[in-house]
């Protein structure tokens, strides 16, 4: 009987150890919703398969309907490492125990990308002046509130600097992913919308007939390449394996080809300092909004007197 009990205890311990081992090998990789999950999965599956092979972990894609879902996933330890934009990375660092570890580099070697506002090629809108002058008659597609190129950058350079609140200025404002915004403009469902150069390059490959219907009416200053962020609470062994992977990925031609399909070349080591220019931009935008609200309040007081 004692021998039977000992065997049972040993089997139970072995089972628990095996379960723990399997669980430890799972690594969730968060992917922000720049377009549909189906399209993103096709792009990312080869990269994540390589990451699984080289780290020994079962690396799984983690999708959410918006950027906030990936941030919250990291906050509650459901996302271990993620691809963010700079704005969403700030939220992850400040609210979800995130830390920037690498930066993406465009396949042509450029250190970043550009935010765009696009209109239909047949539209009379040709620049920001046209857009703002006719805003009350236009439907506008803005980006996810946590998007750098889809929301923060145009929010500052196009709207805050011109003392314009897009929600009240336009006839109607909708929020969507880069892909949804671009297709909405191409299909004439809205008059203009935010986009970016990475998304435009991607659309030219996947739906060239739709890309041909778009024209650029505004381009931002250069935005730093997207950050790769991990949870600071990951164990040291996991961090080391992730670091080795990102340091070496792209050394082989087939790996570079996988990165090229994502629009990138080899990753560049980075840190939270990468986010400083975007933090400053966000602060300037908020200050402009506050000043605009003060001017509005003063104006209303004058009218009431």
Tab-separated table of C-alpha atoms in Angstrom:
chain	number	residue	atom	x	y	z
A	1	UNK	CA	0.000	0.000	0.000
A	2	UNK	CA	2.824	2.390	0.898
A	3	UNK	CA	4.543	1.587	-2.380
A	4	UNK	CA	1.320	2.274	-4.306
A	5	UNK	CA	0.847	5.588	-2.472
A	6	UNK	CA	4.453	6.551	-3.208
A	7	UNK	CA	3.945	5.820	-6.905
A	8	UNK	CA	0.765	7.917	-6.947
A	9	UNK	CA	2.545	10.854	-5.288
A	10	UNK	CA	5.463	10.551	-7.717
A	11	UNK	CA	3.134	10.444	-10.727
A	12	UNK	CA	1.202	13.461	-9.456
A	13	UNK	CA	4.418	15.416	-8.902
A	14	UNK	CA	5.665	14.458	-12.349
A	15	UNK	CA	2.363	15.536	-13.911
A	16	UNK	CA	2.442	18.881	-12.123
A	17	UNK	CA	6.039	19.418	-13.188
A	18	UNK	CA	5.192	18.596	-16.805
A	19	UNK	CA	2.231	21.003	-16.752
A	20	UNK	CA	4.421	23.738	-15.286
A	21	UNK	CA	7.049	23.115	-17.927
A	22	UNK	CA	4.513	23.336	-20.747
A	23	UNK	CA	3.022	26.520	-19.297
A	24	UNK	CA	6.473	28.090	-18.916
A	25	UNK	CA	7.122	27.574	-22.632
A	26	UNK	CA	4.139	29.725	-23.671
A	27	UNK	CA	4.982	33.301	-24.671
A	28	UNK	CA	2.238	35.696	-25.800
A	29	UNK	CA	3.261	38.277	-28.384
A	30	UNK	CA	0.931	41.278	-28.603
A	31	UNK	CA	0.258	42.750	-32.056
A	32	UNK	CA	-1.512	46.122	-32.296
A	33	UNK	CA	-4.569	46.308	-34.548
A	34	UNK	CA	-3.278	48.346	-37.490
A	35	UNK	CA	-5.453	46.192	-39.761
A	36	UNK	CA	-7.597	43.059	-39.499
A	37	UNK	CA	-6.308	40.222	-37.313
A	38	UNK	CA	-6.523	37.875	-40.303
A	39	UNK	CA	-4.187	40.036	-42.390
A	40	UNK	CA	-1.815	40.595	-39.482
A	41	UNK	CA	-1.667	36.881	-38.719
A	42	UNK	CA	-0.511	36.114	-42.284
A	43	UNK	CA	2.277	38.676	-41.894
A	44	UNK	CA	3.372	37.698	-38.398
A	45	UNK	CA	3.016	33.891	-38.370
A	46	UNK	CA	6.402	33.229	-40.086
A	47	UNK	CA	8.180	35.605	-37.696
A	48	UNK	CA	6.544	34.067	-34.604
A	49	UNK	CA	7.309	30.549	-35.897
A	50	UNK	CA	10.988	31.516	-36.166
A	51	UNK	CA	10.877	33.027	-32.684
A	52	UNK	CA	9.402	29.790	-31.311
A	53	UNK	CA	12.103	27.722	-32.998
A	54	UNK	CA	15.002	29.895	-31.833
A	55	UNK	CA	13.846	30.490	-28.233
A	56	UNK	CA	12.276	27.110	-27.493
A	57	UNK	CA	9.061	28.811	-26.388
A	58	UNK	CA	5.611	28.375	-27.881
A	59	UNK	CA	5.230	31.961	-29.103
A	60	UNK	CA	1.582	32.796	-29.773
A	61	UNK	CA	0.053	35.883	-31.349
A	62	UNK	CA	-2.173	37.963	-29.061
A	63	UNK	CA	-4.706	40.153	-30.846
A	64	UNK	CA	-7.227	42.667	-29.522
A	65	UNK	CA	-9.807	44.862	-31.281
A	66	UNK	CA	-7.909	48.035	-30.300
A	67	UNK	CA	-4.531	49.171	-28.994
A	68	UNK	CA	-5.851	49.414	-25.416
A	69	UNK	CA	-6.512	45.672	-25.434
A	70	UNK	CA	-2.813	44.913	-25.978
A	71	UNK	CA	-1.816	47.391	-23.263
A	72	UNK	CA	-4.281	45.851	-20.806
A	73	UNK	CA	-3.102	42.393	-21.794
A	74	UNK	CA	0.433	43.332	-20.767
A	75	UNK	CA	-0.806	44.984	-17.586
A	76	UNK	CA	-2.463	41.745	-16.470
A	77	UNK	CA	0.401	39.478	-17.626
A	78	UNK	CA	-1.538	38.099	-20.598
A	79	UNK	CA	0.977	39.682	-23.015
A	80	UNK	CA	4.682	39.066	-22.454
A	81	UNK	CA	6.173	41.020	-25.339
A	82	UNK	CA	4.533	43.273	-27.910
A	83	UNK	CA	4.896	45.396	-30.997
A	84	UNK	CA	3.538	48.863	-30.241
A	85	UNK	CA	3.547	52.311	-31.758
A	86	UNK	CA	5.388	54.936	-29.718
A	87	UNK	CA	2.200	56.397	-28.204
A	88	UNK	CA	0.839	53.014	-27.111
A	89	UNK	CA	4.310	52.077	-25.833
A	90	UNK	CA	4.162	55.081	-23.490
A	91	UNK	CA	0.925	53.701	-22.051
A	92	UNK	CA	2.482	50.241	-21.714
A	93	UNK	CA	5.560	51.616	-19.938
A	94	UNK	CA	3.555	53.871	-17.619
A	95	UNK	CA	0.649	51.546	-16.848
A	96	UNK	CA	1.565	47.973	-17.727
A	97	UNK	CA	5.116	47.296	-16.469
A	98	UNK	CA	6.460	47.603	-20.000
A	99	UNK	CA	10.010	48.395	-21.095
A	100	UNK	CA	11.253	49.271	-24.577
A	101	UNK	CA	13.983	46.854	-25.650
A	102	UNK	CA	14.250	47.166	-29.447
A	103	UNK	CA	13.217	49.470	-32.249
A	104	UNK	CA	12.058	48.450	-35.698
A	105	UNK	CA	14.081	49.709	-38.666
A	106	UNK	CA	12.418	50.162	-42.063
A	107	UNK	CA	13.520	47.770	-44.801
A	108	UNK	CA	15.082	50.689	-46.705
A	109	UNK	CA	17.137	51.579	-43.629
A	110	UNK	CA	15.211	54.740	-42.705
A	111	UNK	CA	14.977	55.341	-38.931
A	112	UNK	CA	11.209	55.816	-38.905
A	113	UNK	CA	8.073	56.517	-40.885
A	114	UNK	CA	5.561	59.308	-41.516
A	115	UNK	CA	1.977	60.007	-40.552
A	116	UNK	CA	-0.316	60.943	-43.439
A	117	UNK	CA	-3.694	62.454	-44.090
A	118	UNK	CA	-5.172	61.071	-47.284
A	119	UNK	CA	-8.144	62.006	-49.462
A	120	UNK	CA	-9.700	60.381	-52.511
A	121	UNK	CA	-7.752	61.111	-55.684
A	122	UNK	CA	-10.816	62.886	-57.148
A	123	UNK	CA	-11.323	65.043	-54.053
A	124	UNK	CA	-10.936	68.840	-54.263
A	125	UNK	CA	-8.951	68.609	-50.984
A	126	UNK	CA	-5.235	69.064	-51.675
A	127	UNK	CA	-3.725	70.289	-48.400
A	128	UNK	CA	-4.415	70.984	-44.732
A	129	UNK	CA	-5.788	74.451	-45.471
A	130	UNK	CA	-8.438	72.904	-47.728
A	131	UNK	CA	-9.240	70.315	-45.053
A	132	UNK	CA	-9.682	72.791	-42.196
A	133	UNK	CA	-11.435	75.445	-44.267
A	134	UNK	CA	-14.149	72.970	-45.300
A	135	UNK	CA	-14.192	70.884	-42.117
A	136	UNK	CA	-17.819	71.570	-41.189
A	137	UNK	CA	-18.941	69.854	-44.397
A	138	UNK	CA	-16.544	66.897	-44.199
A	139	UNK	CA	-16.538	63.427	-42.651
A	140	UNK	CA	-13.126	62.600	-41.157
A	141	UNK	CA	-11.593	59.236	-40.184
A	142	UNK	CA	-9.256	59.594	-37.198
A	143	UNK	CA	-7.026	56.845	-35.789
A	144	UNK	CA	-7.116	54.771	-32.627
A	145	UNK	CA	-6.626	57.141	-29.641
A	146	UNK	CA	-3.475	55.185	-28.707
A	147	UNK	CA	-2.001	55.367	-32.207
A	148	UNK	CA	1.048	57.545	-32.773
A	149	UNK	CA	0.699	58.163	-36.512
A	150	UNK	CA	-3.071	57.775	-36.667
A	151	UNK	CA	-3.988	60.073	-33.780
A	152	UNK	CA	-1.265	61.772	-31.707
A	153	UNK	CA	0.958	63.182	-34.468
A	154	UNK	CA	-1.815	64.572	-36.708
A	155	UNK	CA	-3.634	65.619	-33.540
A	156	UNK	CA	-0.752	67.908	-32.706
A	157	UNK	CA	0.604	69.110	-36.055
A	158	UNK	CA	-2.699	69.402	-37.935
A	159	UNK	CA	-5.212	70.228	-35.236
A	160	UNK	CA	-3.634	71.507	-31.990
A	161	UNK	CA	-1.166	73.809	-33.794
A	162	UNK	CA	-4.065	75.240	-35.795
A	163	UNK	CA	-6.203	75.561	-32.669
A	164	UNK	CA	-8.816	73.157	-34.046
A	165	UNK	CA	-10.805	70.514	-32.172
A	166	UNK	CA	-11.551	67.855	-34.810
A	167	UNK	CA	-14.583	66.469	-32.989
A	168	UNK	CA	-16.398	69.810	-33.134
A	169	UNK	CA	-14.825	71.057	-36.385
A	170	UNK	CA	-15.870	68.236	-38.727
A	171	UNK	CA	-19.363	67.215	-39.715
A	172	UNK	CA	-18.606	63.729	-38.394
A	173	UNK	CA	-15.515	62.003	-36.954
A	174	UNK	CA	-15.044	58.232	-36.790
A	175	UNK	CA	-12.110	56.279	-35.319
A	176	UNK	CA	-10.590	53.236	-36.986
A	177	UNK	CA	-7.429	51.314	-37.762
A	178	UNK	CA	-5.020	52.516	-40.438
A	179	UNK	CA	-6.409	50.028	-42.949
A	180	UNK	CA	-10.059	50.840	-42.193
A	181	UNK	CA	-9.405	54.580	-42.509
A	182	UNK	CA	-7.635	54.202	-45.848
A	183	UNK	CA	-10.333	51.963	-47.302
A	184	UNK	CA	-13.059	54.296	-46.028
A	185	UNK	CA	-11.423	57.165	-47.936
A	186	UNK	CA	-10.876	55.043	-51.049
A	187	UNK	CA	-14.541	53.974	-50.985
A	188	UNK	CA	-15.701	57.578	-50.443
A	189	UNK	CA	-17.326	56.719	-47.126
A	190	UNK	CA	-15.386	59.597	-45.561
A	191	UNK	CA	-13.724	62.632	-47.137
A	192	UNK	CA	-10.292	62.297	-45.523
A	193	UNK	CA	-8.507	60.265	-42.899
A	194	UNK	CA	-5.268	59.559	-41.078
A	195	UNK	CA	-2.883	56.913	-42.405
A	196	UNK	CA	0.888	56.355	-42.506
A	197	UNK	CA	3.622	55.521	-44.989
A	198	UNK	CA	4.063	51.971	-43.693
A	199	UNK	CA	0.354	51.332	-44.160
A	200	UNK	CA	0.455	52.861	-47.638
A	201	UNK	CA	3.320	50.587	-48.685
A	202	UNK	CA	1.399	47.613	-47.335
A	203	UNK	CA	-1.844	48.636	-49.105
A	204	UNK	CA	0.012	48.982	-52.411
A	205	UNK	CA	0.952	45.319	-52.081
A	206	UNK	CA	-2.341	43.897	-50.811
A	207	UNK	CA	-4.917	46.115	-52.533
A	208	UNK	CA	-3.148	48.200	-55.182
A	209	UNK	CA	-6.424	49.238	-56.787
A	210	UNK	CA	-7.510	50.868	-53.498
A	211	UNK	CA	-4.121	52.493	-52.903
A	212	UNK	CA	-4.342	54.049	-56.377
A	213	UNK	CA	-7.523	55.857	-55.283
A	214	UNK	CA	-5.713	57.734	-52.493
A	215	UNK	CA	-3.717	60.936	-52.542
A	216	UNK	CA	-1.561	62.375	-49.788
A	217	UNK	CA	-2.619	65.844	-48.625
A	218	UNK	CA	-0.377	66.069	-45.547
A	219	UNK	CA	2.785	64.382	-44.278
A	220	UNK	CA	4.254	64.676	-40.771
A	221	UNK	CA	7.833	65.061	-39.608
A	222	UNK	CA	9.656	61.730	-39.186
A	223	UNK	CA	8.302	59.436	-36.457
A	224	UNK	CA	10.791	57.087	-34.705
A	225	UNK	CA	10.529	53.394	-35.639
A	226	UNK	CA	8.079	51.302	-33.628
A	227	UNK	CA	9.231	49.920	-30.273
A	228	UNK	CA	9.289	46.287	-29.168
A	229	UNK	CA	8.309	46.146	-25.489
A	230	UNK	CA	8.526	43.349	-22.925
A	231	UNK	CA	7.077	42.949	-19.439
A	232	UNK	CA	9.668	43.911	-16.836
A	233	UNK	CA	8.298	41.073	-14.652
A	234	UNK	CA	9.527	38.359	-17.032
A	235	UNK	CA	12.163	36.095	-15.492
A	236	UNK	CA	15.840	36.591	-16.329
A	237	UNK	CA	16.137	33.403	-18.415
A	238	UNK	CA	13.190	34.373	-20.623
A	239	UNK	CA	14.573	37.888	-21.095
A	240	UNK	CA	17.954	36.505	-22.107
A	241	UNK	CA	16.433	34.184	-24.720
A	242	UNK	CA	14.333	37.036	-26.137
A	243	UNK	CA	17.385	39.299	-26.272
A	244	UNK	CA	19.471	36.718	-28.134
A	245	UNK	CA	16.650	36.226	-30.623
A	246	UNK	CA	16.272	39.934	-31.445
A	247	UNK	CA	20.040	40.497	-31.536
A	248	UNK	CA	20.542	37.769	-34.141
A	249	UNK	CA	17.290	37.709	-36.088
A	250	UNK	CA	17.915	38.810	-39.640
A	251	UNK	CA	21.432	37.356	-39.841
A	252	UNK	CA	20.142	34.779	-42.327
A	253	UNK	CA	18.743	35.749	-45.773
A	254	UNK	CA	15.446	33.942	-45.157
A	255	UNK	CA	15.005	35.851	-41.889
A	256	UNK	CA	15.640	39.147	-43.639
A	257	UNK	CA	12.971	38.169	-46.168
A	258	UNK	CA	10.474	37.559	-43.354
A	259	UNK	CA	11.314	40.954	-41.868
A	260	UNK	CA	10.986	42.599	-45.282
A	261	UNK	CA	7.381	41.396	-45.527
A	262	UNK	CA	6.760	43.233	-42.251
A	263	UNK	CA	8.409	46.304	-43.781
A	264	UNK	CA	11.567	46.022	-41.663
A	265	UNK	CA	15.187	44.984	-41.583
A	266	UNK	CA	17.234	43.942	-38.504
A	267	UNK	CA	16.092	45.332	-35.160
A	268	UNK	CA	17.988	48.052	-33.362
A	269	UNK	CA	18.525	47.924	-29.552
A	270	UNK	CA	16.555	50.666	-27.828
A	271	UNK	CA	15.252	51.858	-24.466
A	272	UNK	CA	12.490	53.950	-22.930
A	273	UNK	CA	14.454	57.038	-23.991
A	274	UNK	CA	13.089	56.437	-27.497
A	275	UNK	CA	9.722	57.642	-26.223
A	276	UNK	CA	10.924	61.066	-25.008
A	277	UNK	CA	10.144	62.996	-28.250
A	278	UNK	CA	6.655	61.481	-28.330
A	279	UNK	CA	6.107	62.334	-24.668
A	280	UNK	CA	7.070	65.932	-25.444
A	281	UNK	CA	4.697	65.963	-28.402
A	282	UNK	CA	1.851	64.684	-26.247
A	283	UNK	CA	2.604	67.330	-23.614
A	284	UNK	CA	2.632	70.104	-26.238
A	285	UNK	CA	-0.659	68.856	-27.646
A	286	UNK	CA	-2.306	68.811	-24.211
A	287	UNK	CA	-0.981	72.290	-23.448
A	288	UNK	CA	-2.393	73.595	-26.730
A	289	UNK	CA	-5.760	72.035	-25.899
A	290	UNK	CA	-5.772	73.642	-22.443
A	291	UNK	CA	-4.864	77.032	-23.909
A	292	UNK	CA	-7.610	76.635	-26.494
A	293	UNK	CA	-10.125	75.835	-23.770
A	294	UNK	CA	-9.019	78.920	-21.802
A	295	UNK	CA	-9.505	81.122	-24.874
A	296	UNK	CA	-12.959	79.649	-25.412
A	297	UNK	CA	-13.886	80.268	-21.770
A	298	UNK	CA	-12.670	83.889	-21.972
A	299	UNK	CA	-14.646	84.389	-25.179
A	300	UNK	CA	-17.830	83.036	-23.599
A	301	UNK	CA	-17.359	85.303	-20.587
A	302	UNK	CA	-17.049	88.337	-22.848
A	303	UNK	CA	-20.213	87.365	-24.667
A	304	UNK	CA	-22.111	86.900	-21.408
A	305	UNK	CA	-20.989	90.372	-20.239
